[in-house]
Structures are given as C-alpha cells and as structure tokens.
C-alpha cells in the first residue's frame, strides 16, 4: 500500500494510491496519516481497504510529507563505500549517526531554500525507513518487524555548515526545507527486498547519482537494530540511510546548488520527487 498526504501546506488530507497511480481520498476513514496509523491493527485495517471504493481525487494536488507527527528524523552518514571515498573519509566501522531537525521536513516537490550565507548546499538521494512499531534493543533478526514502510528522501546538506563550522554535522543537515520526504510511504510488504532498489538523482536534467541499496555498508535491519541500542524508535520516526556517490562535494571541482537549480530523484518502487532551489525568503 502507498500512504500519502495531499493538499495545501498545513491543510493536507490523507490518501492512498490506486493501481492506476491515482490518488484516492482516505479522509472518510482516518483524519490523517499519523504515527498511530502506522502499526498494528490500524495499519492492517488500512491495507485491507480496496482503493477503488474510495473517492477519486481529481487534478494534480500538491503532495505533503506523508506522515504527520514524526518525533525523530535520524540519519546515517557515509553508508556507501564509494561515497565515503569521494568524501575522502574512511569507511566507518559502525554507523555514523546524526539528526535532521524535524523543522526541516518538506513536501517532496516543494521548493528548497538555500540558507543565508550558504555557498555549499548539496544533494543526496536516500532511502528512508518509517518505523511502525516501538523498537528498543531489537536484534537484527527482529528489526524489520518494526518497519512500517519505506520512503524517498533528499538529504539536502550544507557542507560548510556541516564540516567547517565545528561541532557535529547536524547544523548542516537540519536547515529549513532540507528534508524533502515522499511522495508516499510504501508499506514494507509491497517493497519486498529493500536491499536491492535502484536509486538516482538528476541535477538540471543531468544524471549525477546512480546507485543501488545493495551496496549499503549497513543494511536496513542492521541500522534499525543499531539505533535501538541508543534510543527507543517510535512509530512515525524517520531514518534516512545514506547516499551513493555523485554528490556535489565529490565532483571535480566540487559543484554546489544555486538559486534556480532543479533536482529530480527517485528510488525503484518508491516513486520520484523534485525540487527547485531558491533564495532564502523568510
């Protein structure tokens, strides 16, 4: 099943996608797609619905972040060996963990604002995990039972903020609008083998990133298990899992985003998203 939220920002309605790729309105069934809808009987009840029995949404509405109320947005860095190499960093022995601020969450096709003073805003196509069941000290064998589904994420990054301003990476990862998520959550049963999904990203129509989740250093099950040692993962939590090579930092010379640039990205089975990068306006 594909779960989504559509409509103007702050007024999104819950929806699902039918077999023909059309949006069906779920607002007669649930008020919103929230963490409570992503686990146990609530999720199974949604998956049992025949989309053709739901009202058809006409036109091409805006997509919002596909879950409302996530409390954590966790990220794994340097999770592809070839991306670590282009970043001139060693392959990590354990997952590199940082956070993206919840306030950076953005609709999948909404504009992304380049922060004030930024010279090194960059792109990263990534597989996102959506937690469905609380996880504390879960084993690798148990970990996938705690996943509701998967989602496409652009882990937008400001490299100077991230690595040249001291402290942790977080300040270069959580700027407003730096977390485009969606267009929808695909439930785990529909994705199947999550460690064999093609991924790509284009900048201004030119292919920059090509990869596959099979080359992740730490797979989904290991990431969920590992994180659960240090924090309780809750329904609705988002985990973004690293990017293949081809980011702006790795170009020779480095290439960074400027106002007017557009990116389009996708992951097999998870859909596509695209953003225009604009000057800071707030």
XYZ file of N, CA and C in Angstrom:
846
model
N 0.835 -1.191 0.000
C 0.000 0.000 0.000
C 0.872 1.245 0.000
N 0.398 2.293 -0.654
C 1.086 3.576 -0.654
C 0.216 4.582 0.095
N 0.763 5.127 1.178
C 0.065 6.098 2.001
C 0.655 7.474 1.756
N -0.203 8.473 1.633
C 0.260 9.811 1.288
C -0.625 10.859 1.929
N -0.163 12.100 1.838
C -0.947 13.252 2.278
C -0.895 14.288 1.161
N -2.042 14.865 0.845
C -2.113 15.764 -0.301
C -2.888 17.026 0.063
N -2.583 18.088 -0.665
C -3.296 19.340 -0.462
C -2.361 20.458 -0.043
N -2.895 21.665 0.135
C -2.077 22.818 0.518
C -1.347 22.574 1.838
N -0.207 23.217 1.988
C 0.596 23.050 3.191
C -0.204 23.450 4.425
N -0.240 22.567 5.397
C -0.997 22.800 6.618
C -2.445 22.379 6.541
N -2.890 21.974 5.332
C -4.270 21.528 5.145
C -4.324 20.163 4.449
N -3.273 19.390 4.595
C -3.197 18.108 3.888
C -4.269 17.131 4.353
N -4.720 16.317 3.415
C -5.659 15.244 3.694
C -4.968 13.898 3.483
N -5.445 12.847 4.147
C -4.841 11.530 3.954
C -5.314 10.901 2.651
N -4.435 10.130 2.041
C -4.803 9.459 0.804
C -3.999 8.201 0.580
N -4.359 7.507 -0.480
C -3.621 6.332 -0.916
C -3.586 6.360 -2.440
N -2.768 5.504 -3.010
C -2.637 5.437 -4.457
C -3.283 4.147 -4.944
N -4.085 4.239 -6.015
C -4.685 3.026 -6.554
C -3.748 2.392 -7.584
N -4.177 1.281 -8.172
C -3.325 0.524 -9.091
C -2.974 1.309 -10.344
N -3.777 2.318 -10.688
C -3.518 3.150 -11.861
C -2.712 4.396 -11.516
N -2.249 4.492 -10.260
C -1.455 5.641 -9.853
C -2.254 6.883 -9.555
N -3.564 6.734 -9.307
C -4.418 7.877 -8.995
C -4.606 7.988 -7.482
N -4.712 9.218 -7.007
C -4.897 9.449 -5.577
C -6.342 9.158 -5.194
N -6.499 8.415 -4.118
C -7.807 8.150 -3.523
C -7.849 8.757 -2.124
N -8.976 9.387 -1.815
C -9.132 10.116 -0.557
C -9.437 9.161 0.589
N -8.617 9.244 1.649
C -8.812 8.409 2.840
C -9.458 9.165 3.991
N -9.849 10.432 3.767
C -10.326 11.237 4.892
C -11.651 10.754 5.462
N -12.373 9.903 4.736
C -13.575 9.310 5.306
C -13.283 8.130 6.208
N -12.014 7.701 6.224
C -11.603 6.540 7.028
C -10.761 6.980 8.220
N -9.788 7.864 7.970
C -8.921 8.391 9.026
C -8.782 9.895 8.839
N -8.521 10.593 9.936
C -8.388 12.048 9.864
C -7.072 12.467 9.239
N -6.033 11.637 9.400
C -4.709 11.985 8.877
C -3.845 10.727 8.903
N -2.704 10.780 8.211
C -1.712 9.716 8.319
C -0.764 10.128 9.436
N -0.921 9.522 10.582
C -0.150 9.846 11.777
C 0.603 8.601 12.241
N 1.527 8.742 13.190
C 2.204 7.558 13.719
C 1.243 6.485 14.211
N 0.105 6.873 14.732
C -0.865 5.879 15.227
C -1.409 4.988 14.116
N -1.355 5.475 12.873
C -1.890 4.693 11.747
C -0.860 3.742 11.153
N 0.375 3.752 11.675
C 1.457 3.037 11.018
C 1.852 1.729 11.682
N 1.047 1.256 12.611
C 1.419 -0.014 13.248
C 0.176 -0.766 13.704
N 0.363 -2.062 13.899
C -0.667 -2.919 14.468
C -1.946 -2.964 13.669
N -3.067 -3.130 14.358
C -4.365 -3.260 13.676
C -4.719 -2.051 12.807
N -4.263 -0.857 13.192
C -4.591 0.341 12.415
C -4.007 0.248 11.009
N -2.742 -0.152 10.895
C -2.125 -0.272 9.584
C -2.742 -1.422 8.795
N -3.005 -2.526 9.464
C -3.601 -3.676 8.765
C -4.990 -3.317 8.229
N -5.734 -2.505 8.981
C -7.061 -2.093 8.511
C -6.958 -1.227 7.270
N -5.967 -0.327 7.228
C -5.781 0.493 6.038
C -5.383 -0.364 4.840
N -4.503 -1.327 5.063
C -4.031 -2.181 3.972
C -5.151 -3.057 3.417
N -6.172 -3.304 4.218
C -7.284 -4.148 3.780
C -8.294 -3.402 2.910
N -8.178 -2.080 2.830
C -9.128 -1.277 2.058
C -8.876 -1.450 0.561
N -9.934 -1.620 -0.199
C -9.850 -1.619 -1.657
C -9.860 -0.159 -2.114
N -8.763 0.344 -2.688
C -8.709 1.769 -3.054
C -9.833 2.204 -3.983
N -10.353 1.297 -4.801
C -11.399 1.688 -5.752
C -12.710 2.038 -5.067
N -12.844 1.705 -3.779
C -14.044 2.070 -3.027
C -13.941 3.484 -2.452
N -12.796 4.121 -2.597
C -12.575 5.451 -2.035
C -12.778 6.524 -3.096
N -13.132 7.745 -2.689
C -13.316 8.828 -3.663
C -12.029 9.133 -4.420
N -12.167 9.361 -5.711
C -11.040 9.711 -6.563
C -10.735 11.195 -6.410
N -9.453 11.522 -6.261
C -9.021 12.923 -6.163
C -8.663 13.404 -7.559
N -9.325 14.447 -8.001
C -9.108 14.965 -9.351
C -7.904 15.907 -9.385
N -7.352 16.076 -10.579
C -6.264 17.020 -10.772
C -4.935 16.486 -10.290
N -4.011 17.398 -10.024
C -2.664 17.068 -9.586
C -2.333 17.869 -8.335
N -2.880 17.474 -7.198
C -2.648 18.239 -5.971
C -1.207 18.124 -5.492
N -0.827 19.060 -4.653
C 0.478 19.023 -4.001
C 0.551 17.817 -3.064
N 1.725 17.205 -3.002
C 1.985 16.171 -2.005
C 2.641 16.803 -0.786
N 2.182 16.401 0.403
C 2.832 16.816 1.632
C 3.747 15.726 2.159
N 4.427 16.011 3.260
C 5.181 14.959 3.955
C 4.199 13.839 4.280
N 4.507 12.579 3.960
C 3.476 11.539 4.016
C 3.087 11.042 5.404
N 3.739 11.518 6.452
C 3.280 11.221 7.805
C 3.316 12.506 8.605
N 2.292 12.744 9.391
C 2.179 13.945 10.202
C 2.403 13.588 11.663
N 3.455 14.147 12.257
C 3.684 13.904 13.681
C 4.913 13.090 13.994
N 5.827 12.925 13.050
C 7.086 12.238 13.353
C 7.821 13.002 14.452
N 8.389 12.261 15.393
C 9.086 12.904 16.510
C 10.598 12.890 16.348
N 11.111 12.012 15.485
C 12.553 11.956 15.252
C 12.831 11.803 13.764
N 13.918 12.451 13.326
C 14.401 12.335 11.951
C 15.898 12.042 12.081
N 16.241 10.773 12.000
C 17.598 10.300 12.248
C 18.262 9.983 10.919
N 19.565 10.181 10.855
C 20.275 9.959 9.599
C 21.541 9.139 9.825
N 21.889 8.372 8.794
C 23.116 7.587 8.776
C 24.011 8.160 7.685
N 25.242 8.481 8.035
C 26.165 9.071 7.081
C 27.195 8.076 6.572
N 27.748 8.367 5.419
C 28.848 7.576 4.839
C 28.506 6.096 4.766
N 27.282 5.789 4.306
C 26.818 4.403 4.321
C 26.983 3.702 2.975
N 27.672 4.345 2.042
C 28.074 3.709 0.796
C 29.587 3.890 0.686
N 30.324 2.802 0.473
C 31.789 2.867 0.488
C 32.317 3.861 -0.541
N 31.702 3.905 -1.729
C 32.192 4.799 -2.766
C 31.871 6.257 -2.461
N 30.803 6.510 -1.704
C 30.532 7.884 -1.275
C 31.533 8.304 -0.209
N 31.887 7.388 0.714
C 32.918 7.711 1.703
C 34.226 8.070 1.003
N 34.541 7.320 -0.071
C 35.786 7.580 -0.805
C 35.764 8.960 -1.460
N 34.623 9.345 -2.072
C 34.583 10.650 -2.727
C 34.594 11.787 -1.708
N 34.229 11.473 -0.463
C 34.272 12.458 0.615
C 35.622 12.481 1.317
N 36.560 11.616 0.862
C 37.899 11.499 1.447
C 37.839 11.132 2.926
N 36.916 10.212 3.243
C 36.748 9.759 4.615
C 36.805 8.240 4.652
N 37.289 7.664 5.755
C 37.388 6.205 5.846
C 36.016 5.549 5.942
N 35.944 4.296 5.515
C 34.709 3.527 5.670
C 34.457 3.325 7.161
N 33.292 3.702 7.654
C 33.045 3.598 9.103
C 32.931 2.154 9.578
N 33.415 1.914 10.779
C 33.301 0.590 11.385
C 31.930 0.386 12.019
N 31.288 1.472 12.424
C 29.923 1.448 12.944
C 29.150 2.557 12.228
N 27.815 2.455 12.189
C 27.042 3.511 11.533
C 27.340 4.896 12.103
N 27.487 5.863 11.213
C 27.655 7.265 11.594
C 26.250 7.853 11.761
N 25.943 8.314 12.960
C 24.582 8.747 13.286
C 24.551 10.257 13.525
N 23.602 10.924 12.910
C 23.336 12.331 13.206
C 21.834 12.549 13.091
N 21.378 13.749 13.381
C 19.945 14.034 13.290
C 19.691 15.169 12.311
N 18.520 15.103 11.678
C 17.991 16.214 10.910
C 16.826 16.781 11.712
N 16.779 18.080 11.851
C 15.723 18.700 12.644
C 14.352 18.406 12.042
N 13.383 18.123 12.907
C 12.013 17.904 12.438
C 11.515 19.115 11.642
N 11.989 20.301 12.003
C 11.549 21.514 11.310
C 12.067 21.611 9.877
N 12.945 20.687 9.466
C 13.421 20.722 8.073
C 12.508 19.937 7.142
N 11.534 19.214 7.685
C 10.657 18.395 6.849
C 9.955 19.248 5.797
N 9.877 18.694 4.579
C 9.382 19.455 3.446
C 8.635 18.515 2.516
N 7.611 19.025 1.858
C 6.933 18.227 0.851
C 7.904 17.803 -0.243
N 7.650 16.680 -0.897
C 8.623 16.130 -1.833
C 8.897 16.987 -3.055
N 7.942 17.837 -3.432
C 8.120 18.672 -4.616
C 8.113 20.162 -4.286
N 8.174 20.482 -3.000
C 8.207 21.883 -2.589
C 9.583 22.482 -2.853
N 9.642 23.803 -3.013
C 10.924 24.477 -3.162
C 11.796 24.253 -1.930
N 13.102 24.211 -2.146
C 14.079 24.153 -1.058
C 14.807 25.491 -1.003
N 14.879 26.084 0.186
C 15.527 27.371 0.355
C 17.007 27.186 0.694
N 17.860 27.858 -0.038
C 19.288 27.865 0.267
C 19.502 28.816 1.439
N 20.118 28.346 2.528
C 20.211 29.185 3.730
C 21.022 30.462 3.502
N 20.805 31.435 4.358
C 21.596 32.661 4.327
C 23.079 32.313 4.479
N 23.906 32.865 3.647
C 25.341 32.656 3.756
C 25.838 31.341 3.210
N 24.957 30.545 2.637
C 25.373 29.234 2.135
C 26.109 29.357 0.809
N 27.213 28.630 0.704
C 27.952 28.508 -0.550
C 28.080 27.059 -0.995
N 27.655 26.116 -0.137
C 27.919 24.713 -0.415
C 26.699 23.832 -0.126
N 25.528 24.230 -0.624
C 24.335 23.405 -0.484
C 24.397 22.263 -1.496
N 24.101 21.046 -1.037
C 24.353 19.819 -1.802
C 23.128 18.920 -1.763
N 23.121 17.924 -2.630
C 22.015 16.988 -2.787
C 22.428 15.591 -2.353
N 21.467 14.742 -1.947
C 21.741 13.343 -1.598
C 20.452 12.538 -1.706
N 20.341 11.672 -2.703
C 19.192 10.775 -2.788
C 19.380 9.663 -1.757
N 18.324 9.379 -0.975
C 18.449 8.394 0.093
C 17.157 7.599 0.294
N 17.345 6.362 0.716
C 16.259 5.502 1.165
C 15.881 5.880 2.586
N 14.595 6.105 2.822
C 14.116 6.398 4.159
C 13.331 5.239 4.744
N 13.535 5.000 6.024
C 12.805 3.986 6.782
C 11.750 4.696 7.623
N 10.544 4.143 7.665
C 9.488 4.665 8.534
C 9.198 3.599 9.584
N 9.430 3.940 10.831
C 9.214 2.975 11.919
C 7.709 2.794 12.154
N 7.320 1.526 12.393
C 5.919 1.217 12.621
C 5.612 0.673 13.996
N 6.631 0.119 14.661
C 6.413 -0.477 15.980
C 7.579 -0.082 16.869
N 7.323 0.278 18.141
C 8.425 0.710 19.003
C 9.554 -0.311 19.025
N 10.784 0.192 19.015
C 11.962 -0.687 18.973
C 12.975 -0.237 20.014
N 13.256 -1.107 20.959
C 14.292 -0.889 21.968
C 15.097 -2.178 22.099
N 16.385 -2.106 21.846
C 17.264 -3.280 21.912
C 16.726 -4.439 21.079
N 16.340 -4.174 19.852
C 15.877 -5.262 18.989
C 17.073 -5.871 18.264
N 17.008 -7.149 18.004
C 18.069 -7.823 17.272
C 17.938 -7.529 15.779
N 18.998 -7.815 15.053
C 18.958 -7.646 13.601
C 17.872 -8.528 12.995
N 17.691 -9.730 13.557
C 16.670 -10.651 13.040
C 15.264 -10.124 13.271
N 15.076 -9.336 14.318
C 13.755 -8.795 14.649
C 13.475 -7.443 13.995
N 14.513 -6.781 13.529
C 14.425 -5.362 13.208
C 13.374 -5.037 12.159
N 13.291 -5.825 11.092
C 12.368 -5.477 10.010
C 10.913 -5.584 10.445
N 10.633 -6.315 11.519
C 9.264 -6.383 12.041
C 8.818 -5.046 12.614
N 9.762 -4.150 12.832
C 9.456 -2.841 13.415
C 9.354 -1.747 12.361
N 9.439 -2.121 11.093
C 9.392 -1.160 9.991
C 8.004 -1.170 9.359
N 7.378 0.002 9.275
C 6.076 0.111 8.603
C 6.242 0.168 7.095
N 7.267 0.887 6.647
C 7.451 1.039 5.208
C 8.665 1.881 4.904
N 8.746 2.283 3.639
C 9.917 2.999 3.145
C 9.481 4.207 2.329
N 10.401 5.182 2.220
C 10.060 6.440 1.574
C 11.314 7.021 0.937
N 11.128 7.831 -0.080
C 12.213 8.535 -0.753
C 12.524 9.833 -0.005
N 13.819 10.115 0.181
C 14.251 11.325 0.891
C 15.414 11.969 0.135
N 15.408 13.290 0.068
C 16.574 14.054 -0.365
C 17.201 14.629 0.901
N 18.355 14.091 1.287
C 19.056 14.584 2.476
C 19.879 15.805 2.077
N 19.184 16.931 1.894
C 19.864 18.160 1.494
C 20.842 18.559 2.601
N 22.028 19.013 2.194
C 23.110 19.282 3.146
C 23.819 20.579 2.781
N 24.264 21.305 3.800
C 25.133 22.461 3.572
C 26.519 22.060 4.081
N 27.448 21.828 3.148
C 28.725 21.204 3.509
C 29.600 22.089 4.394
N 29.592 23.399 4.162
C 30.394 24.263 5.031
C 29.844 24.253 6.448
N 28.525 24.355 6.575
C 27.917 24.292 7.909
C 28.226 22.943 8.556
N 28.221 21.892 7.739
C 28.367 20.526 8.229
C 29.773 20.236 8.755
N 30.792 20.694 8.015
C 32.152 20.231 8.323
C 33.153 21.334 8.624
N 32.778 22.589 8.376
C 33.759 23.658 8.541
C 33.442 24.599 9.690
N 32.342 24.364 10.389
C 31.908 25.298 11.426
C 32.076 24.732 12.831
N 32.766 23.583 12.951
C 32.990 22.987 14.258
C 31.796 22.194 14.745
N 32.046 21.343 15.738
C 30.969 20.547 16.312
C 30.522 19.424 15.402
N 29.250 19.067 15.512
C 28.719 17.914 14.797
C 28.168 18.308 13.427
N 27.777 17.289 12.656
C 27.225 17.512 11.325
C 25.845 18.151 11.345
N 25.149 18.066 12.470
C 23.731 18.389 12.495
C 23.406 19.773 11.945
N 24.287 20.759 12.192
C 23.963 22.129 11.786
C 23.938 22.297 10.271
N 24.550 21.377 9.538
C 24.486 21.435 8.086
C 23.416 20.560 7.480
N 22.614 19.933 8.321
C 21.648 18.954 7.833
C 20.195 19.320 8.112
N 19.968 20.206 9.069
C 18.600 20.451 9.505
C 18.047 21.813 9.172
N 18.660 22.520 8.207
C 18.145 23.838 7.828
C 16.712 23.713 7.302
N 15.947 24.761 7.447
C 14.553 24.740 6.996
C 14.474 24.277 5.538
N 13.541 23.384 5.264
C 13.237 22.795 3.950
C 14.260 21.762 3.498
N 15.255 21.413 4.318
C 16.313 20.479 3.918
C 15.895 19.001 4.024
N 14.603 18.732 4.236
C 14.161 17.344 4.354
C 12.976 17.003 3.479
N 13.101 17.081 2.150
C 12.000 16.620 1.292
C 11.761 15.115 1.462
N 10.514 14.749 1.775
C 10.157 13.353 2.035
C 8.918 13.006 1.228
N 8.947 11.866 0.561
C 7.774 11.416 -0.181
C 8.104 11.137 -1.633
N 7.092 10.919 -2.447
C 5.703 11.377 -2.309
C 4.808 10.524 -1.411
N 5.219 9.285 -1.130
C 4.359 8.426 -0.324
C 5.196 7.435 0.449
N 4.586 6.841 1.461
C 5.165 5.703 2.174
C 4.691 4.436 1.480
N 5.623 3.570 1.123
C 5.270 2.269 0.563
C 5.441 1.236 1.667
N 4.377 0.524 2.001
C 4.451 -0.435 3.096
C 5.459 -1.527 2.775
N 6.060 -2.050 3.842
C 7.183 -2.977 3.693
C 6.827 -4.195 2.852
N 5.592 -4.694 2.987
C 5.205 -5.888 2.236
C 5.201 -5.630 0.733
N 4.925 -4.404 0.312
C 4.899 -4.076 -1.108
C 6.305 -3.854 -1.665
N 7.225 -3.391 -0.824
C 8.594 -3.147 -1.287
C 9.339 -4.451 -1.519
N 9.134 -5.431 -0.643
C 9.867 -6.690 -0.781
C 11.311 -6.528 -0.336
N 12.268 -6.914 -1.183
C 13.689 -6.859 -0.824
C 14.176 -5.418 -0.876
N 14.287 -4.810 0.284
C 14.673 -3.401 0.347
C 16.149 -3.216 0.041
N 16.917 -4.299 0.058
C 18.354 -4.197 -0.220
C 18.675 -4.478 -1.675
N 17.729 -4.170 -2.568
C 18.001 -4.287 -3.995
C 17.111 -3.313 -4.763
N 17.271 -2.026 -4.462
C 16.474 -0.979 -5.098
C 17.399 0.005 -5.800
N 17.152 0.251 -7.076
C 17.921 1.247 -7.822
C 17.571 2.653 -7.350
N 18.549 3.538 -7.355
C 18.360 4.918 -6.922
C 19.147 5.858 -7.853
N 18.607 7.079 -8.034
C 19.223 8.010 -8.977
C 18.857 9.444 -8.620
N 19.654 10.387 -9.120
C 19.349 11.813 -8.958
C 19.919 12.579 -10.152
N 19.103 13.493 -10.689
C 19.495 14.381 -11.787
C 19.551 15.811 -11.290
N 20.547 16.548 -11.739
C 20.665 17.983 -11.499
C 20.496 18.699 -12.823
N 19.470 19.541 -12.912
C 19.197 20.284 -14.151
C 19.171 19.358 -15.363
N 18.595 18.162 -15.164
C 18.442 17.211 -16.252
C 19.644 16.330 -16.512
N 20.723 16.492 -15.768
C 21.930 15.684 -15.959
C 22.079 14.677 -14.827
N 22.265 13.420 -15.172
C 22.390 12.371 -14.154
C 23.666 12.575 -13.337
N 23.506 12.669 -12.013
C 24.625 12.868 -11.101
C 24.857 11.658 -10.201
N 23.778 11.037 -9.746
C 23.903 9.893 -8.841
C 23.202 8.678 -9.430
N 23.874 7.546 -9.358
C 23.295 6.266 -9.733
C 23.784 5.253 -8.710
N 22.880 4.496 -8.148
C 23.294 3.519 -7.143
C 22.225 2.486 -6.909
N 22.467 1.629 -5.938
C 21.525 0.586 -5.547
C 21.712 0.307 -4.071
N 20.618 0.059 -3.376
C 20.691 -0.152 -1.927
C 21.473 -1.403 -1.545
N 21.773 -2.277 -2.508
C 22.552 -3.474 -2.159
C 23.985 -3.132 -1.771
N 24.454 -1.922 -2.144
C 25.828 -1.555 -1.811
C 25.925 -0.751 -0.514
N 24.831 -0.655 0.240
C 24.905 -0.025 1.550
C 25.860 -0.806 2.445
N 26.673 -0.102 3.215
C 27.584 -0.760 4.156
C 26.779 -1.413 5.269
N 25.842 -0.681 5.820
C 24.953 -1.172 6.870
C 23.542 -1.203 6.304
N 22.936 -2.390 6.247
C 21.600 -2.536 5.696
C 20.527 -2.066 6.660
N 19.294 -2.083 6.188
C 18.173 -1.568 6.973
C 18.049 -2.289 8.318
N 18.097 -3.602 8.304
C 17.929 -4.358 9.552
C 19.026 -3.999 10.552
N 20.253 -3.883 10.073
C 21.355 -3.551 10.978
C 21.213 -2.136 11.516
N 20.765 -1.205 10.678
C 20.589 0.177 11.131
C 19.531 0.269 12.221
N 18.375 -0.369 12.005
C 17.301 -0.307 12.998
C 17.756 -0.944 14.308
N 18.398 -2.086 14.221
C 18.889 -2.748 15.423
C 19.908 -1.876 16.151
N 20.844 -1.315 15.400
C 21.901 -0.492 15.986
C 21.324 0.728 16.695
N 20.447 1.463 16.017
C 19.874 2.657 16.626
C 19.079 2.331 17.882
N 18.442 1.165 17.887
C 17.608 0.803 19.046
C 18.431 0.536 20.301
N 19.762 0.439 20.161
C 20.630 0.326 21.339
C 20.741 1.657 22.071
N 20.550 2.757 21.342
C 20.849 4.077 21.891
C 19.623 4.934 22.126
N 18.498 4.535 21.534
C 17.258 5.299 21.697
C 16.088 4.393 21.360
N 14.941 4.666 21.937
C 13.734 3.955 21.534
C 13.224 4.571 20.233
N 13.077 3.728 19.233
C 12.481 4.157 17.972
C 10.970 4.023 18.098
N 10.252 5.043 17.668
C 8.807 5.100 17.853
C 8.092 5.118 16.506
N 6.829 4.705 16.476
C 6.066 4.795 15.231
C 6.128 6.201 14.645
N 6.338 6.269 13.337
C 6.436 7.544 12.655
C 7.829 8.116 12.571
N 8.786 7.575 13.344
C 10.158 8.061 13.246
C 10.696 7.778 11.845
N 11.479 8.721 11.330
C 12.091 8.616 10.011
C 13.586 8.381 10.166
N 14.114 7.472 9.378
C 15.555 7.212 9.354
C 16.002 7.269 7.903
N 16.930 8.161 7.592
C 17.461 8.231 6.236
C 18.844 7.583 6.234
N 19.149 6.791 5.218
C 20.146 5.733 5.360
C 21.432 5.903 4.561
N 21.684 7.082 4.003
C 22.931 7.292 3.289
C 22.743 7.344 1.785
N 23.755 7.861 1.107
C 23.635 8.148 -0.323
C 24.766 7.514 -1.117
N 24.495 7.134 -2.360
C 25.564 6.655 -3.237
C 26.416 7.820 -3.731
N 27.511 7.540 -4.462
C 28.382 8.621 -4.926
C 27.701 9.498 -5.965
N 28.304 10.665 -6.165
C 27.790 11.595 -7.165
C 27.262 12.887 -6.584
N 27.500 13.113 -5.285
C 27.047 14.371 -4.683
C 27.933 15.516 -5.157
N 27.484 16.740 -4.914
C 28.238 17.896 -5.357
C 29.631 17.967 -4.761
N 29.751 17.600 -3.487
C 31.046 17.603 -2.808
C 32.067 16.741 -3.532
N 31.609 15.658 -4.168
C 32.518 14.723 -4.803
C 32.890 15.060 -6.232
N 32.294 16.114 -6.800
C 32.637 16.492 -8.174
C 34.027 17.134 -8.202
N 34.629 17.110 -9.351
C 35.968 17.685 -9.500
C 35.927 18.746 -10.605
N 35.888 20.043 -10.260
C 35.849 20.580 -8.894
C 34.465 20.416 -8.275
N 34.342 20.607 -6.943
C 33.024 20.498 -6.304
C 31.998 21.409 -6.966
N 30.759 20.950 -6.967
C 29.656 21.677 -7.611
C 28.513 21.783 -6.610
N 28.071 23.003 -6.349
C 27.026 23.186 -5.353
C 25.813 23.885 -5.958
N 24.700 23.793 -5.252
C 23.430 24.281 -5.755
C 23.320 25.799 -5.640
N 22.651 26.388 -6.616
C 22.426 27.828 -6.635
C 20.953 28.079 -6.957
N 20.432 29.252 -6.652
C 19.031 29.535 -6.945
C 18.698 29.278 -8.413
N 17.575 28.612 -8.627
C 17.136 28.262 -9.970
C 17.483 26.847 -10.376
N 18.414 26.204 -9.680
C 18.739 24.813 -9.984
C 17.561 23.909 -9.632
N 17.411 22.835 -10.401
C 16.374 21.846 -10.117
C 17.014 20.478 -9.979
N 16.495 19.700 -9.063
C 16.907 18.306 -8.934
C 15.676 17.411 -9.065
N 15.881 16.240 -9.611
C 14.840 15.212 -9.662
C 15.493 13.916 -9.249
N 14.812 13.148 -8.402
C 15.402 11.941 -7.846
C 14.344 10.872 -7.671
N 14.802 9.634 -7.583
C 13.866 8.538 -7.410
C 14.545 7.295 -6.892
N 13.741 6.417 -6.339
C 14.172 5.088 -5.925
C 13.133 4.096 -6.425
N 13.610 3.021 -6.999
C 12.743 1.968 -7.519
C 11.688 1.589 -6.486
N 10.437 1.526 -6.909
C 9.264 1.168 -6.113
C 8.779 2.279 -5.172
N 9.605 3.330 -4.973
C 9.241 4.368 -4.001
C 8.816 5.675 -4.639
N 8.867 5.770 -5.974
C 8.414 6.968 -6.645
C 9.526 7.969 -6.882
N 9.126 9.172 -7.288
C 10.049 10.249 -7.627
C 9.632 11.533 -6.921
N 10.591 12.437 -6.786
C 10.318 13.772 -6.270
C 11.244 14.747 -6.978
N 10.941 16.054 -6.864
C 11.793 17.057 -7.487
C 11.627 18.392 -6.803
N 12.729 19.136 -6.739
C 12.692 20.444 -6.085
C 13.408 21.487 -6.929
N 12.937 22.726 -6.807
C 13.657 23.876 -7.286
C 14.305 24.551 -6.089
N 15.570 24.931 -6.221
C 16.280 25.580 -5.136
C 16.156 27.091 -5.302
N 15.813 27.754 -4.209
C 15.507 29.189 -4.250
C 16.264 29.906 -3.145
N 16.340 31.231 -3.271
C 16.961 32.036 -2.221
C 16.116 32.016 -0.960
N 16.783 32.205 0.164
C 16.089 32.298 1.449
C 15.100 33.456 1.421
N 13.864 33.190 1.881
C 12.820 34.221 1.791
C 12.152 34.516 3.124
N 12.547 33.861 4.191
C 11.834 34.082 5.458
C 12.499 35.159 6.293
